[in-house]
CSV table of C-alpha atoms and ligand atoms in Angstrom, one decimal:
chain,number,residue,atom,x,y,z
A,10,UNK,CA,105.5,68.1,238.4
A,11,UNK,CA,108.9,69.9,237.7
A,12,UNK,CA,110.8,67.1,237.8
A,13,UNK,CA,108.5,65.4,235.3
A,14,UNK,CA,108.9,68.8,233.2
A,15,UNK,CA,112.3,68.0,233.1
A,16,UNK,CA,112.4,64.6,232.3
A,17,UNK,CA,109.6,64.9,229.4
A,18,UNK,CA,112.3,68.4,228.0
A,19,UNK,CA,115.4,65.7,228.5
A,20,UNK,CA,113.6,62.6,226.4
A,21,UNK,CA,112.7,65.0,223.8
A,22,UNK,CA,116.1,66.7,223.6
A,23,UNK,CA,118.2,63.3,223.2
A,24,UNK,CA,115.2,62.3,220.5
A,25,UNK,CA,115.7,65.2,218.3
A,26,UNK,CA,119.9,64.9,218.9
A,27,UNK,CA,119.8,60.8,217.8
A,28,UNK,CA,117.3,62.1,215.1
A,29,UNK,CA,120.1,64.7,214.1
A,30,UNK,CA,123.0,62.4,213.8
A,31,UNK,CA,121.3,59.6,212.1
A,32,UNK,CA,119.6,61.3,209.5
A,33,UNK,CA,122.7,63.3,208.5
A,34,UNK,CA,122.6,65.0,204.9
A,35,UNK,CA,123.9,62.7,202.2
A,36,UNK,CA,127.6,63.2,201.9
A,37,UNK,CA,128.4,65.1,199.1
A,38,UNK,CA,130.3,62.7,196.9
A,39,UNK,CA,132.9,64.3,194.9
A,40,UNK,CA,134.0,61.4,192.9
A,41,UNK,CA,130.7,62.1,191.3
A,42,UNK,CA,131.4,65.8,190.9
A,43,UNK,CA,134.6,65.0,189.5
A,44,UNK,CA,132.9,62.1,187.0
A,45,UNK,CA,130.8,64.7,185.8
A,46,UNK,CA,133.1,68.2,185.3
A,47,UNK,CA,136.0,66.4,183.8
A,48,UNK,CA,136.0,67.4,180.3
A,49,UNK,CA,138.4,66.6,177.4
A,50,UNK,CA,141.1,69.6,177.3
A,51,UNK,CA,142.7,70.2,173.9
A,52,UNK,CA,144.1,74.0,174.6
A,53,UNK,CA,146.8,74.3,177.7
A,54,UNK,CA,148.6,76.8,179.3
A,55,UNK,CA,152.6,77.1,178.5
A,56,UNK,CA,152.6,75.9,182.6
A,57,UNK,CA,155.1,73.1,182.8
A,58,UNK,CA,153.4,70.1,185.5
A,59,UNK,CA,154.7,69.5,189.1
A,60,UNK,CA,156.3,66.0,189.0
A,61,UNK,CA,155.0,65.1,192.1
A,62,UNK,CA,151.3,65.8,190.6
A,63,UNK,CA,152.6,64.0,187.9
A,64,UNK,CA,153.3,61.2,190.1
A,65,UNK,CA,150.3,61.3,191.9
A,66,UNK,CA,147.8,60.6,189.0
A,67,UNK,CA,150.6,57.9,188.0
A,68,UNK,CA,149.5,55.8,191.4
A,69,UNK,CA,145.9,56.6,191.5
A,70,UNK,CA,146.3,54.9,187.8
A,71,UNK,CA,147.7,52.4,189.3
A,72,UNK,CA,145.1,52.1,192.2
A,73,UNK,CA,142.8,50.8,189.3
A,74,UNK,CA,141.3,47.6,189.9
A,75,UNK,CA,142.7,45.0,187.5
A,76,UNK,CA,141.9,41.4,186.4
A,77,UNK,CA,143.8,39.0,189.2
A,78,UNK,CA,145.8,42.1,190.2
A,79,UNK,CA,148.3,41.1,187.6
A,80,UNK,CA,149.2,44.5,187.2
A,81,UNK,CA,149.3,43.9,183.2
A,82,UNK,CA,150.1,47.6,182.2
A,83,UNK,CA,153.0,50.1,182.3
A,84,UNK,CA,152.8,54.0,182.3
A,85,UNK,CA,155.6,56.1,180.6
A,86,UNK,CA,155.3,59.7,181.7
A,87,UNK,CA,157.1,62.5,179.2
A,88,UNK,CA,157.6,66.0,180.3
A,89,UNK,CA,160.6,67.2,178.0
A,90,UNK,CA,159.6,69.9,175.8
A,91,UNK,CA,162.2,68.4,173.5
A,92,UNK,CA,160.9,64.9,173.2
A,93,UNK,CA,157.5,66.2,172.5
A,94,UNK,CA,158.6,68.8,170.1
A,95,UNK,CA,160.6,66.1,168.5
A,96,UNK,CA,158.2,63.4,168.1
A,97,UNK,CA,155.4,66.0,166.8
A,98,UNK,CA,158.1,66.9,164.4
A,99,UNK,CA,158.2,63.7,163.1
A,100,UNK,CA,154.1,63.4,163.2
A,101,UNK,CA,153.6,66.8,161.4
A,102,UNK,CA,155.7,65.2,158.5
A,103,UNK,CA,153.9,61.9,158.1
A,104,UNK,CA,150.6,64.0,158.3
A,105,UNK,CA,150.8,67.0,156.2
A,106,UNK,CA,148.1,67.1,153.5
A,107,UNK,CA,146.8,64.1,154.7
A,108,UNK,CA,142.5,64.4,156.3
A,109,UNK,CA,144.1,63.6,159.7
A,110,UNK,CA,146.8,66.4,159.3
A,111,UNK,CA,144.1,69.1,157.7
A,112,UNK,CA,142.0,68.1,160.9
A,113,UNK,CA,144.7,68.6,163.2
A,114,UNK,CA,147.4,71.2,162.2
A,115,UNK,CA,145.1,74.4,162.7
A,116,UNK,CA,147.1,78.1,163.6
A,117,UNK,CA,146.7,77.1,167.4
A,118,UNK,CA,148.8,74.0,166.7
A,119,UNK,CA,151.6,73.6,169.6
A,120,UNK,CA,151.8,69.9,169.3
A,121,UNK,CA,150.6,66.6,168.4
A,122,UNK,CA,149.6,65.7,172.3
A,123,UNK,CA,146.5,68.1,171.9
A,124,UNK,CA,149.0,70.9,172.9
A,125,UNK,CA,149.6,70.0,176.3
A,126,UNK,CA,153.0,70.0,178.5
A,127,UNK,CA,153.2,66.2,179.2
A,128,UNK,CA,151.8,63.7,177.9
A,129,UNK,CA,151.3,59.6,179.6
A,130,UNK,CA,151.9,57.2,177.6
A,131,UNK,CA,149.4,53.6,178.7
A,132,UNK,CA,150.7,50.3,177.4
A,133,UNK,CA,149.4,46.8,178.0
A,134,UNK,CA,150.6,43.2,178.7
A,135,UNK,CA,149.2,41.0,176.1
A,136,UNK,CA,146.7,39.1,178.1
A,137,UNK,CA,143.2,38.8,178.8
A,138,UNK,CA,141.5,41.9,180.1
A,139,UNK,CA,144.9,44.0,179.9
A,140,UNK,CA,143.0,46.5,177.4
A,141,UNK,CA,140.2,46.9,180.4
A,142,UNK,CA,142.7,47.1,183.1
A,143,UNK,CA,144.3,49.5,181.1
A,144,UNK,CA,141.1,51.8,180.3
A,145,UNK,CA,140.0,51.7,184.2
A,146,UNK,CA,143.4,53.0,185.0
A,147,UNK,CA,143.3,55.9,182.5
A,148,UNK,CA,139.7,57.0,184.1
A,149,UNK,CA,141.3,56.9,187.3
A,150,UNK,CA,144.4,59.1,186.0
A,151,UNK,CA,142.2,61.7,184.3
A,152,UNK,CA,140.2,61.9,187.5
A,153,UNK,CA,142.8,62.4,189.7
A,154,UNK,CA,144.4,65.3,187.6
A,155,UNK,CA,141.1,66.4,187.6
A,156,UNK,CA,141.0,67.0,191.5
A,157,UNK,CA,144.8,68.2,191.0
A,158,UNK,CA,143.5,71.3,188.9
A,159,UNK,CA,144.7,69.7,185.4
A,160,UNK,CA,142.8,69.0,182.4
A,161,UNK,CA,143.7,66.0,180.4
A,162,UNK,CA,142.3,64.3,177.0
A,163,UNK,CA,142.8,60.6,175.9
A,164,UNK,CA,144.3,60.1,172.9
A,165,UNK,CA,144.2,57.3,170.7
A,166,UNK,CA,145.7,59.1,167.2
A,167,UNK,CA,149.5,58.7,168.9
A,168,UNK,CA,149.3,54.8,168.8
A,169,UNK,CA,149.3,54.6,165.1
A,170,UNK,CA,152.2,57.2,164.6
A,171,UNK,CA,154.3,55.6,167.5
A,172,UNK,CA,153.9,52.2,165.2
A,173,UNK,CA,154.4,53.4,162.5
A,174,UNK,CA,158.1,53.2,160.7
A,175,UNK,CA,158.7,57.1,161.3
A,176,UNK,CA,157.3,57.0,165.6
A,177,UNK,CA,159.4,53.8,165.8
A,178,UNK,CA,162.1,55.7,167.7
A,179,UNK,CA,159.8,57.6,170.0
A,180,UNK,CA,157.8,54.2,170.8
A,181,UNK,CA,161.5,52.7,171.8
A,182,UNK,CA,162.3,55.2,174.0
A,183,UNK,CA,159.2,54.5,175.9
A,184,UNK,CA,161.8,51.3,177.0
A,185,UNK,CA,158.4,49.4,177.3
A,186,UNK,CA,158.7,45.5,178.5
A,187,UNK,CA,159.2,43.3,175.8
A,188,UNK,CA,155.5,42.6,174.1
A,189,UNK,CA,153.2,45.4,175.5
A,190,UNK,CA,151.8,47.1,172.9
A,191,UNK,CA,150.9,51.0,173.1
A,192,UNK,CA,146.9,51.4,174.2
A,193,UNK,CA,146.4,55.1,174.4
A,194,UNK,CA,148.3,58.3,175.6
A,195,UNK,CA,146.8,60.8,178.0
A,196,UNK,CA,147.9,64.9,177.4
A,197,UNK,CA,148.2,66.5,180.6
A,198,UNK,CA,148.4,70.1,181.9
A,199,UNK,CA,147.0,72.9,183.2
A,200,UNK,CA,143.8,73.9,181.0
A,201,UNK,CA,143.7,76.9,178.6
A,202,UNK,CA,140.1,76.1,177.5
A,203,UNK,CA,136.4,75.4,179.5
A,204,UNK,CA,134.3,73.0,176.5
A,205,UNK,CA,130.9,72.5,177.3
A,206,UNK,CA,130.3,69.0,178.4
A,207,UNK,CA,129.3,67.0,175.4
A,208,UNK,CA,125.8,65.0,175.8
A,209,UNK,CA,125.4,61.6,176.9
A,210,UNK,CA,122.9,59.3,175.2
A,211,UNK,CA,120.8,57.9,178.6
A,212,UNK,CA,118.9,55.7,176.0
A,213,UNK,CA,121.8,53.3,176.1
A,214,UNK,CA,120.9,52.8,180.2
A,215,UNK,CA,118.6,50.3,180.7
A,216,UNK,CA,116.9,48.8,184.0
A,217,UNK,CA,116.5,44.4,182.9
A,218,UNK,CA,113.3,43.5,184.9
B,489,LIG,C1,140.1,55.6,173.6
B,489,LIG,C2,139.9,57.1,173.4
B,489,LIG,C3,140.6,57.6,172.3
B,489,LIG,C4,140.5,59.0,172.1
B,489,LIG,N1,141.2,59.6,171.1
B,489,LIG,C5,141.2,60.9,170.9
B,489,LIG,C6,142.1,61.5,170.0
B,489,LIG,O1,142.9,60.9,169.3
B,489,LIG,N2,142.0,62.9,169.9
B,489,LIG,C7,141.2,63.7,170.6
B,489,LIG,O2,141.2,64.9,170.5
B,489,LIG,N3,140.3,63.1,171.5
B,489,LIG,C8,140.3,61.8,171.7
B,489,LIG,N4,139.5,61.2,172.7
B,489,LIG,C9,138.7,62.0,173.5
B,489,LIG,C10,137.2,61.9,173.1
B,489,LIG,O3,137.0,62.6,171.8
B,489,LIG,C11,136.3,62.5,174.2
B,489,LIG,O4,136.4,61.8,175.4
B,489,LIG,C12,134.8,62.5,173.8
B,489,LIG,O5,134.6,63.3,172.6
B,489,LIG,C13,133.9,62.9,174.9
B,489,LIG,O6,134.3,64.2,175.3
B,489,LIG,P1,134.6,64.5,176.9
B,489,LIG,O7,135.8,63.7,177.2
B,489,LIG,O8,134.9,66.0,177.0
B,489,LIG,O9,133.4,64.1,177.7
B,489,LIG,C14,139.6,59.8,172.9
B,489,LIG,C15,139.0,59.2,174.0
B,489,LIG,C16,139.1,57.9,174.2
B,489,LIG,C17,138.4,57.2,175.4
């Protein structure tokens, strides 16, 4: 009788212990987390980047998945105060009195990188799917500083400047290969600001049956 005691206490033990390890607790994912607290920063501290955080969002960019891994992009990464003060000189002059500069040059102006330390410039090959390689790459980027403690923004209003006949300079000293063209630049740093996140539209999901 004891021994069947036993044995019936034993079965039920290794049940509940198989039940435990295979019905583990989803995993919380923080790729998700990260997807969903990563917020457009416009205000950063006077905190100068690590190079080797720097460097690490550069190569989770890079990790991005691209169309027949040709690699189509390149990735220009400026932390001198000087060439940022320099370029943004340059901007604020081309701007001034213009809607974009009344939107932009407010008291809390530091520069035209949304104020932050460093800024990543994003070019592209031109070839097929080059702009989406280059658009997954920036996610992955801004999600990576995320997990690093920085706050980014993507910026698109650079592009035209650095085309333009007075960012012509700055643009050349990105010494980007012959024919990429500029998509986007990403300010970088360590956030001086917590915005609200900013709603999504879930209308524009939809299940096809
Ligand atoms: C391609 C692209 C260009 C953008 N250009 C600018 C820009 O020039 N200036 C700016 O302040 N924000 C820019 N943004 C940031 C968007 O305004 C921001 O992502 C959007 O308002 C949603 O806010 P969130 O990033 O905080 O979720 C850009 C974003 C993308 C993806």
């Amino acid at each position: 009788m004891k021994q069947i005691l036993i044995t019936v206490i034993l079965c039920a033990t290794v049940l509940i212990a198989l039940r435990l390890t295979t019905h583990k607790p989803e995993p919380k994912s923080t790729v998700i987390e990260a997807i969903h607290a990563r917020r457009s920063i416009r205000q950063y501290k006077d905190i100068a980047v690590e190079r080797e955080k720097l460097e690490q969002v550069a190569l989770a960019g890079i990790a991005a998945p691209n169309a027949m891994n040709r690699q189509a992009w390149a990735i220009r990464i400026i932390d001198s105060k000087e060439w940022i003060d320099s370029c943004t000189e340059a901007f604020v002059a081309q701007v001034k009195g213009t809607p974009l500069g009344d939107h932009l040059l407010k008291p809390d102006f530091k520069n035209m990188f949304r104020n932050a330390p460093a800024v990543i410039f994003v070019a592209a090959e031109p070839s097929n799917y080059a702009g989406v390689d280059c658009g997954i790459l920036g996610q992955n980027m801004m999600l990576a500083a995320h997990e690093l403690g920085l706050g980014t923004c993507c910026l698109g209003s650079p592009v035209g400047f650095m085309n333009s006949e007075e960012g012509k300079q700055f643009l050349a000293s990105l010494n980007l290969p012959e024919g990429y063209a500029l998509q986007f630049a990403i300010a970088i740093g360590y956030a001086d600001e917590q915005p609200e996140a900013k709603p999504r539209d879930t209308s524009k999901i939809a299940f096809v049956e």
